[in-house]
Amino acid sequence: AQSVAQPEDQVNVAEGNPLTVKCTYSVSGNPYLFWYVQYPNRGLQFLLKYITGDNLVKGSYGFEAEFNKSQTSFHLKKPSALVSDSALYFCAVREEFMKTSYDKVIFGPGTSLSVIP
Amino acid sequence: GAGVSQSPSNKVTEKGKDVELRCDPISGHTALYWYRQRLGQGLEFLIYFQGNSAPDKSGLPSDRFSAERTGESVSTLTIQRTQQEDSAVYLCASSLDDLYEQYFGPGTRLTVT
């Protein structure tokens, strides 16, 4: 069975510093990996995804994520945090090949990012 | 183009009443998901429709919850005999199919008094 974990409920970072939001996953085959962001009082938005190819994926708002197969991780990163990056971040995973009709994307529990001015 | 829309945006209902929440997915998206999100919490999967396959209802919390989808278009989530613990934001999302990213609607905020 597939699963996804976000080991940190809360991440605090000073404005201008690099940020990392962690995600680890478990699938039996190859993963499709996604990051979504939920800004306060706004809907969920897609940030970026890894399907295949280059392990470093670039997405919206200057975010990027690195797929690490050996560590089964897909951490979200940004070189210089902005106060406006403060939001709830969700990692999601799906198996490449659907084995049953009930296979679907699984979301992690979310990490709250606070960027301090 | 038009995104995922949900209606109503807000619903206040009395305990014990039935409510219907509507989701209009992006045209051409075969996959449709319903989630529940309590304040400050993560996404709780409710139900998933993929094309003409039988829906995955494994996340529905009780038999008071049901959902339908008309072909590959509009979906309705129905909650019967609402309880206070049903109060939450109900999110709908659609995707081209489940290999692709999901596009979320703005949600319906349900308050049961």
PDB file of N, CA, C and O in Angstrom, chain A residues 48-99:
ATOM      1  N   LEU A  48       3.954  21.731  -7.984  1.00  0.00           N
ATOM      2  CA  LEU A  48       4.863  21.035  -8.880  1.00  0.00           C
ATOM      3  C   LEU A  48       4.651  19.531  -8.765  1.00  0.00           C
ATOM      4  O   LEU A  48       3.971  19.063  -7.848  1.00  0.00           O
ATOM      5  N   LYS A  49       5.246  18.799  -9.717  1.00  0.00           N
ATOM      6  CA  LYS A  49       5.126  17.346  -9.692  1.00  0.00           C
ATOM      7  C   LYS A  49       6.373  16.695 -10.267  1.00  0.00           C
ATOM      8  O   LYS A  49       7.103  17.298 -11.078  1.00  0.00           O
ATOM      9  N   TYR A  50       6.594  15.463  -9.813  1.00  0.00           N
ATOM     10  CA  TYR A  50       7.632  14.618 -10.401  1.00  0.00           C
ATOM     11  C   TYR A  50       6.947  13.389 -10.988  1.00  0.00           C
ATOM     12  O   TYR A  50       6.206  12.677 -10.281  1.00  0.00           O
ATOM     13  N   ILE A  51       7.192  13.159 -12.268  1.00  0.00           N
ATOM     14  CA  ILE A  51       6.668  11.962 -12.922  1.00  0.00           C
ATOM     15  C   ILE A  51       7.844  11.072 -13.326  1.00  0.00           C
ATOM     16  O   ILE A  51       7.906   9.895 -12.988  1.00  0.00           O
ATOM     17  N   THR A  52       8.765  11.648 -14.081  1.00  0.00           N
ATOM     18  CA  THR A  52       9.953  10.936 -14.513  1.00  0.00           C
ATOM     19  C   THR A  52      10.968  11.966 -14.955  1.00  0.00           C
ATOM     20  O   THR A  52      10.654  13.144 -15.062  1.00  0.00           O
ATOM     21  N   GLY A  53      12.216  11.541 -15.204  1.00  0.00           N
ATOM     22  CA  GLY A  53      13.203  12.467 -15.733  1.00  0.00           C
ATOM     23  C   GLY A  53      14.064  13.088 -14.654  1.00  0.00           C
ATOM     24  O   GLY A  53      14.424  12.440 -13.667  1.00  0.00           O
ATOM     25  N   ASP A  54      14.396  14.345 -14.822  1.00  0.00           N
ATOM     26  CA  ASP A  54      15.294  15.062 -13.931  1.00  0.00           C
ATOM     27  C   ASP A  54      14.777  15.009 -12.498  1.00  0.00           C
ATOM     28  O   ASP A  54      13.593  15.282 -12.243  1.00  0.00           O
ATOM     29  N   ASN A  55      15.674  14.681 -11.570  1.00  0.00           N
ATOM     30  CA  ASN A  55      15.255  14.557 -10.174  1.00  0.00           C
ATOM     31  C   ASN A  55      14.904  15.893  -9.547  1.00  0.00           C
ATOM     32  O   ASN A  55      14.214  15.939  -8.538  1.00  0.00           O
ATOM     33  N   LEU A  56      15.400  16.991 -10.110  1.00  0.00           N
ATOM     34  CA  LEU A  56      15.098  18.316  -9.571  1.00  0.00           C
ATOM     35  C   LEU A  56      13.971  18.918 -10.405  1.00  0.00           C
ATOM     36  O   LEU A  56      14.116  19.124 -11.606  1.00  0.00           O
ATOM     37  N   VAL A  57      12.873  19.175  -9.733  1.00  0.00           N
ATOM     38  CA  VAL A  57      11.686  19.683 -10.415  1.00  0.00           C
ATOM     39  C   VAL A  57      11.453  21.122  -9.972  1.00  0.00           C
ATOM     40  O   VAL A  57      11.478  21.420  -8.778  1.00  0.00           O
ATOM     41  N   LYS A  58      11.214  21.988 -10.924  1.00  0.00           N
ATOM     42  CA  LYS A  58      10.929  23.390 -10.601  1.00  0.00           C
ATOM     43  C   LYS A  58       9.438  23.648 -10.773  1.00  0.00           C
ATOM     44  O   LYS A  58       8.805  23.107 -11.698  1.00  0.00           O
ATOM     45  N   GLY A  59       8.910  24.482  -9.876  1.00  0.00           N
ATOM     46  CA  GLY A  59       7.484  24.751  -9.921  1.00  0.00           C
ATOM     47  C   GLY A  59       7.176  26.230  -9.797  1.00  0.00           C
ATOM     48  O   GLY A  59       8.010  27.090 -10.061  1.00  0.00           O
ATOM     49  N   SER A  60       5.962  26.485  -9.345  1.00  0.00           N
ATOM     50  CA  SER A  60       5.477  27.863  -9.245  1.00  0.00           C
ATOM     51  C   SER A  60       6.132  28.585  -8.070  1.00  0.00           C
ATOM     52  O   SER A  60       6.595  27.955  -7.119  1.00  0.00           O
ATOM     53  N   TYR A  61       6.121  29.902  -8.134  1.00  0.00           N
ATOM     54  CA  TYR A  61       6.532  30.794  -7.047  1.00  0.00           C
ATOM     55  C   TYR A  61       7.970  30.557  -6.592  1.00  0.00           C
ATOM     56  O   TYR A  61       8.299  30.846  -5.444  1.00  0.00           O
ATOM     57  N   GLY A  62       8.832  30.045  -7.456  1.00  0.00           N
ATOM     58  CA  GLY A  62      10.233  29.846  -7.112  1.00  0.00           C
ATOM     59  C   GLY A  62      10.530  28.593  -6.328  1.00  0.00           C
ATOM     60  O   GLY A  62      11.661  28.373  -5.885  1.00  0.00           O
ATOM     61  N   PHE A  63       9.526  27.743  -6.141  1.00  0.00           N
ATOM     62  CA  PHE A  63       9.728  26.495  -5.412  1.00  0.00           C
ATOM     63  C   PHE A  63      10.337  25.419  -6.320  1.00  0.00           C
ATOM     64  O   PHE A  63      10.120  25.419  -7.527  1.00  0.00           O
ATOM     65  N   GLU A  64      11.048  24.505  -5.690  1.00  0.00           N
ATOM     66  CA  GLU A  64      11.573  23.345  -6.379  1.00  0.00           C
ATOM     67  C   GLU A  64      11.549  22.169  -5.409  1.00  0.00           C
ATOM     68  O   GLU A  64      11.429  22.347  -4.198  1.00  0.00           O
ATOM     69  N   ALA A  65      11.631  20.980  -5.966  1.00  0.00           N
ATOM     70  CA  ALA A  65      11.659  19.783  -5.133  1.00  0.00           C
ATOM     71  C   ALA A  65      12.610  18.788  -5.750  1.00  0.00           C
ATOM     72  O   ALA A  65      12.737  18.699  -6.969  1.00  0.00           O
ATOM     73  N   GLU A  66      13.255  18.021  -4.874  1.00  0.00           N
ATOM     74  CA  GLU A  66      14.213  17.032  -5.343  1.00  0.00           C
ATOM     75  C   GLU A  66      13.739  15.629  -5.027  1.00  0.00           C
ATOM     76  O   GLU A  66      13.490  15.283  -3.861  1.00  0.00           O
ATOM     77  N   PHE A  67      13.627  14.829  -6.063  1.00  0.00           N
ATOM     78  CA  PHE A  67      13.252  13.427  -5.912  1.00  0.00           C
ATOM     79  C   PHE A  67      14.500  12.623  -5.578  1.00  0.00           C
ATOM     80  O   PHE A  67      15.493  12.685  -6.309  1.00  0.00           O
ATOM     81  N   ASN A  68      14.450  11.902  -4.462  1.00  0.00           N
ATOM     82  CA  ASN A  68      15.569  11.061  -4.056  1.00  0.00           C
ATOM     83  C   ASN A  68      15.050   9.641  -3.871  1.00  0.00           C
ATOM     84  O   ASN A  68      14.406   9.336  -2.867  1.00  0.00           O
ATOM     85  N   LYS A  69      15.328   8.794  -4.857  1.00  0.00           N
ATOM     86  CA  LYS A  69      14.749   7.450  -4.836  1.00  0.00           C
ATOM     87  C   LYS A  69      15.301   6.608  -3.687  1.00  0.00           C
ATOM     88  O   LYS A  69      14.560   5.864  -3.044  1.00  0.00           O
ATOM     89  N   SER A  70      16.597   6.736  -3.419  1.00  0.00           N
ATOM     90  CA  SER A  70      17.209   5.900  -2.383  1.00  0.00           C
ATOM     91  C   SER A  70      16.687   6.257  -0.997  1.00  0.00           C
ATOM     92  O   SER A  70      16.565   5.395  -0.123  1.00  0.00           O
ATOM     93  N   GLN A  71      16.372   7.526  -0.789  1.00  0.00           N
ATOM     94  CA  GLN A  71      15.838   7.956   0.506  1.00  0.00           C
ATOM     95  C   GLN A  71      14.312   8.057   0.494  1.00  0.00           C
ATOM     96  O   GLN A  71      13.730   8.450   1.506  1.00  0.00           O
ATOM     97  N   THR A  72      13.709   7.723  -0.609  1.00  0.00           N
ATOM     98  CA  THR A  72      12.242   7.815  -0.800  1.00  0.00           C
ATOM     99  C   THR A  72      11.726   9.147  -0.278  1.00  0.00           C
ATOM    100  O   THR A  72      10.804   9.211   0.540  1.00  0.00           O
ATOM    101  N   SER A  73      12.353  10.216  -0.761  1.00  0.00           N
ATOM    102  CA  SER A  73      11.958  11.549  -0.307  1.00  0.00           C
ATOM    103  C   SER A  73      11.688  12.462  -1.486  1.00  0.00           C
ATOM    104  O   SER A  73      12.160  12.225  -2.611  1.00  0.00           O
ATOM    105  N   PHE A  74      10.946  13.500  -1.192  1.00  0.00           N
ATOM    106  CA  PHE A  74      10.601  14.508  -2.209  1.00  0.00           C
ATOM    107  C   PHE A  74      10.437  15.825  -1.467  1.00  0.00           C
ATOM    108  O   PHE A  74       9.342  16.361  -1.339  1.00  0.00           O
ATOM    109  N   HIS A  75      11.530  16.367  -0.968  1.00  0.00           N
ATOM    110  CA  HIS A  75      11.489  17.577  -0.150  1.00  0.00           C
ATOM    111  C   HIS A  75      11.290  18.821  -1.008  1.00  0.00           C
ATOM    112  O   HIS A  75      11.912  18.975  -2.069  1.00  0.00           O
ATOM    113  N   LEU A  76      10.480  19.707  -0.508  1.00  0.00           N
ATOM    114  CA  LEU A  76      10.197  20.979  -1.169  1.00  0.00           C
ATOM    115  C   LEU A  76      11.192  22.023  -0.662  1.00  0.00           C
ATOM    116  O   LEU A  76      11.436  22.118   0.542  1.00  0.00           O
ATOM    117  N   LYS A  77      11.712  22.824  -1.601  1.00  0.00           N
ATOM    118  CA  LYS A  77      12.738  23.794  -1.210  1.00  0.00           C
ATOM    119  C   LYS A  77      12.516  25.128  -1.913  1.00  0.00           C
ATOM    120  O   LYS A  77      11.904  25.198  -2.982  1.00  0.00           O
ATOM    121  N   LYS A  78      13.055  26.150  -1.272  1.00  0.00           N
ATOM    122  CA  LYS A  78      13.092  27.472  -1.898  1.00  0.00           C
ATOM    123  C   LYS A  78      14.329  28.183  -1.368  1.00  0.00           C
ATOM    124  O   LYS A  78      14.579  28.172  -0.154  1.00  0.00           O
ATOM    125  N   PRO A  79      15.120  28.801  -2.225  1.00  0.00           N
ATOM    126  CA  PRO A  79      16.394  29.381  -1.786  1.00  0.00           C
ATOM    127  C   PRO A  79      16.234  30.545  -0.810  1.00  0.00           C
ATOM    128  O   PRO A  79      17.073  30.724   0.074  1.00  0.00           O
ATOM    129  N   SER A  80      15.170  31.337  -0.972  1.00  0.00           N
ATOM    130  CA  SER A  80      15.006  32.514  -0.147  1.00  0.00           C
ATOM    131  C   SER A  80      13.526  32.694   0.174  1.00  0.00           C
ATOM    132  O   SER A  80      12.722  32.995  -0.705  1.00  0.00           O
ATOM    133  N   ALA A  81      13.173  32.482   1.427  1.00  0.00           N
ATOM    134  CA  ALA A  81      11.761  32.491   1.820  1.00  0.00           C
ATOM    135  C   ALA A  81      11.197  33.908   1.881  1.00  0.00           C
ATOM    136  O   ALA A  81      11.888  34.870   2.260  1.00  0.00           O
ATOM    137  N   LEU A  82       9.930  34.005   1.508  1.00  0.00           N
ATOM    138  CA  LEU A  82       9.183  35.255   1.615  1.00  0.00           C
ATOM    139  C   LEU A  82       8.088  35.099   2.666  1.00  0.00           C
ATOM    140  O   LEU A  82       7.569  33.993   2.858  1.00  0.00           O
ATOM    141  N   VAL A  83       7.712  36.196   3.292  1.00  0.00           N
ATOM    142  CA  VAL A  83       6.607  36.140   4.257  1.00  0.00           C
ATOM    143  C   VAL A  83       5.354  35.596   3.588  1.00  0.00           C
ATOM    144  O   VAL A  83       4.580  34.845   4.200  1.00  0.00           O
ATOM    145  N   SER A  84       5.171  35.939   2.324  1.00  0.00           N
ATOM    146  CA  SER A  84       3.988  35.487   1.590  1.00  0.00           C
ATOM    147  C   SER A  84       3.999  33.986   1.308  1.00  0.00           C
ATOM    148  O   SER A  84       2.999  33.443   0.823  1.00  0.00           O
ATOM    149  N   ASP A  85       5.099  33.299   1.595  1.00  0.00           N
ATOM    150  CA  ASP A  85       5.141  31.836   1.439  1.00  0.00           C
ATOM    151  C   ASP A  85       4.472  31.128   2.619  1.00  0.00           C
ATOM    152  O   ASP A  85       4.289  29.902   2.576  1.00  0.00           O
ATOM    153  N   SER A  86       4.138  31.875   3.651  1.00  0.00           N
ATOM    154  CA  SER A  86       3.493  31.277   4.825  1.00  0.00           C
ATOM    155  C   SER A  86       2.170  30.646   4.403  1.00  0.00           C
ATOM    156  O   SER A  86       1.282  31.327   3.874  1.00  0.00           O
ATOM    157  N   ALA A  87       2.059  29.355   4.618  1.00  0.00           N
ATOM    158  CA  ALA A  87       0.899  28.614   4.134  1.00  0.00           C
ATOM    159  C   ALA A  87       0.992  27.180   4.638  1.00  0.00           C
ATOM    160  O   ALA A  87       1.939  26.797   5.323  1.00  0.00           O
ATOM    161  N   LEU A  88      -0.019  26.393   4.260  1.00  0.00           N
ATOM    162  CA  LEU A  88      -0.045  24.964   4.563  1.00  0.00           C
ATOM    163  C   LEU A  88       0.372  24.215   3.299  1.00  0.00           C
ATOM    164  O   LEU A  88      -0.164  24.473   2.219  1.00  0.00           O
ATOM    165  N   TYR A  89       1.327  23.313   3.432  1.00  0.00           N
ATOM    166  CA  TYR A  89       1.882  22.602   2.282  1.00  0.00           C
ATOM    167  C   TYR A  89       1.580  21.114   2.397  1.00  0.00           C
ATOM    168  O   TYR A  89       1.795  20.502   3.441  1.00  0.00           O
ATOM    169  N   PHE A  90       1.093  20.553   1.292  1.00  0.00           N
ATOM    170  CA  PHE A  90       0.737  19.136   1.259  1.00  0.00           C
ATOM    171  C   PHE A  90       1.551  18.416   0.193  1.00  0.00           C
ATOM    172  O   PHE A  90       1.616  18.862  -0.961  1.00  0.00           O
ATOM    173  N   CYS A  91       2.127  17.295   0.579  1.00  0.00           N
ATOM    174  CA  CYS A  91       2.779  16.393  -0.354  1.00  0.00           C
ATOM    175  C   CYS A  91       1.784  15.292  -0.712  1.00  0.00           C
ATOM    176  O   CYS A  91       0.939  14.914   0.127  1.00  0.00           O
ATOM    177  N   ALA A  92       1.849  14.783  -1.938  1.00  0.00           N
ATOM    178  CA  ALA A  92       0.939  13.710  -2.348  1.00  0.00           C
ATOM    179  C   ALA A  92       1.697  12.713  -3.224  1.00  0.00           C
ATOM    180  O   ALA A  92       2.646  13.079  -3.925  1.00  0.00           O
ATOM    181  N   VAL A  93       1.258  11.468  -3.186  1.00  0.00           N
ATOM    182  CA  VAL A  93       1.935  10.422  -3.944  1.00  0.00           C
ATOM    183  C   VAL A  93       0.926   9.479  -4.584  1.00  0.00           C
ATOM    184  O   VAL A  93      -0.173   9.274  -4.066  1.00  0.00           O
ATOM    185  N   ARG A  94       1.327   8.914  -5.702  1.00  0.00           N
ATOM    186  CA  ARG A  94       0.531   7.913  -6.371  1.00  0.00           C
ATOM    187  C   ARG A  94       1.481   6.890  -6.996  1.00  0.00           C
ATOM    188  O   ARG A  94       2.543   7.259  -7.479  1.00  0.00           O
ATOM    189  N   GLU A  95       1.072   5.641  -7.006  1.00  0.00           N
ATOM    190  CA  GLU A  95       1.838   4.608  -7.695  1.00  0.00           C
ATOM    191  C   GLU A  95       1.755   4.843  -9.194  1.00  0.00           C
ATOM    192  O   GLU A  95       0.719   5.256  -9.705  1.00  0.00           O
ATOM    193  N   GLU A  96       2.846   4.533  -9.908  1.00  0.00           N
ATOM    194  CA  GLU A  96       2.839   4.709 -11.360  1.00  0.00           C
ATOM    195  C   GLU A  96       1.763   3.851 -12.015  1.00  0.00           C
ATOM    196  O   GLU A  96       1.024   4.304 -12.874  1.00  0.00           O
ATOM    197  N   PHE A  97       1.691   2.599 -11.607  1.00  0.00           N
ATOM    198  CA  PHE A  97       0.733   1.692 -12.224  1.00  0.00           C
ATOM    199  C   PHE A  97      -0.364   1.336 -11.229  1.00  0.00           C
ATOM    200  O   PHE A  97      -0.092   0.842 -10.148  1.00  0.00           O
ATOM    201  N   MET A  98      -1.573   1.585 -11.629  1.00  0.00           N
ATOM    202  CA  MET A  98      -2.724   1.336 -10.773  1.00  0.00           C
ATOM    203  C   MET A  98      -3.011  -0.155 -10.745  1.00  0.00           C
ATOM    204  O   MET A  98      -3.187  -0.775 -11.789  1.00  0.00           O
ATOM    205  N   LYS A  99      -3.010  -0.712  -9.544  1.00  0.00           N
ATOM    206  CA  LYS A  99      -3.224  -2.151  -9.435  1.00  0.00           C
ATOM    207  C   LYS A  99      -4.688  -2.500  -9.223  1.00  0.00           C
ATOM    208  O   LYS A  99      -5.148  -3.553  -9.608  1.00  0.00           O
TER     209      LYS A  99
END
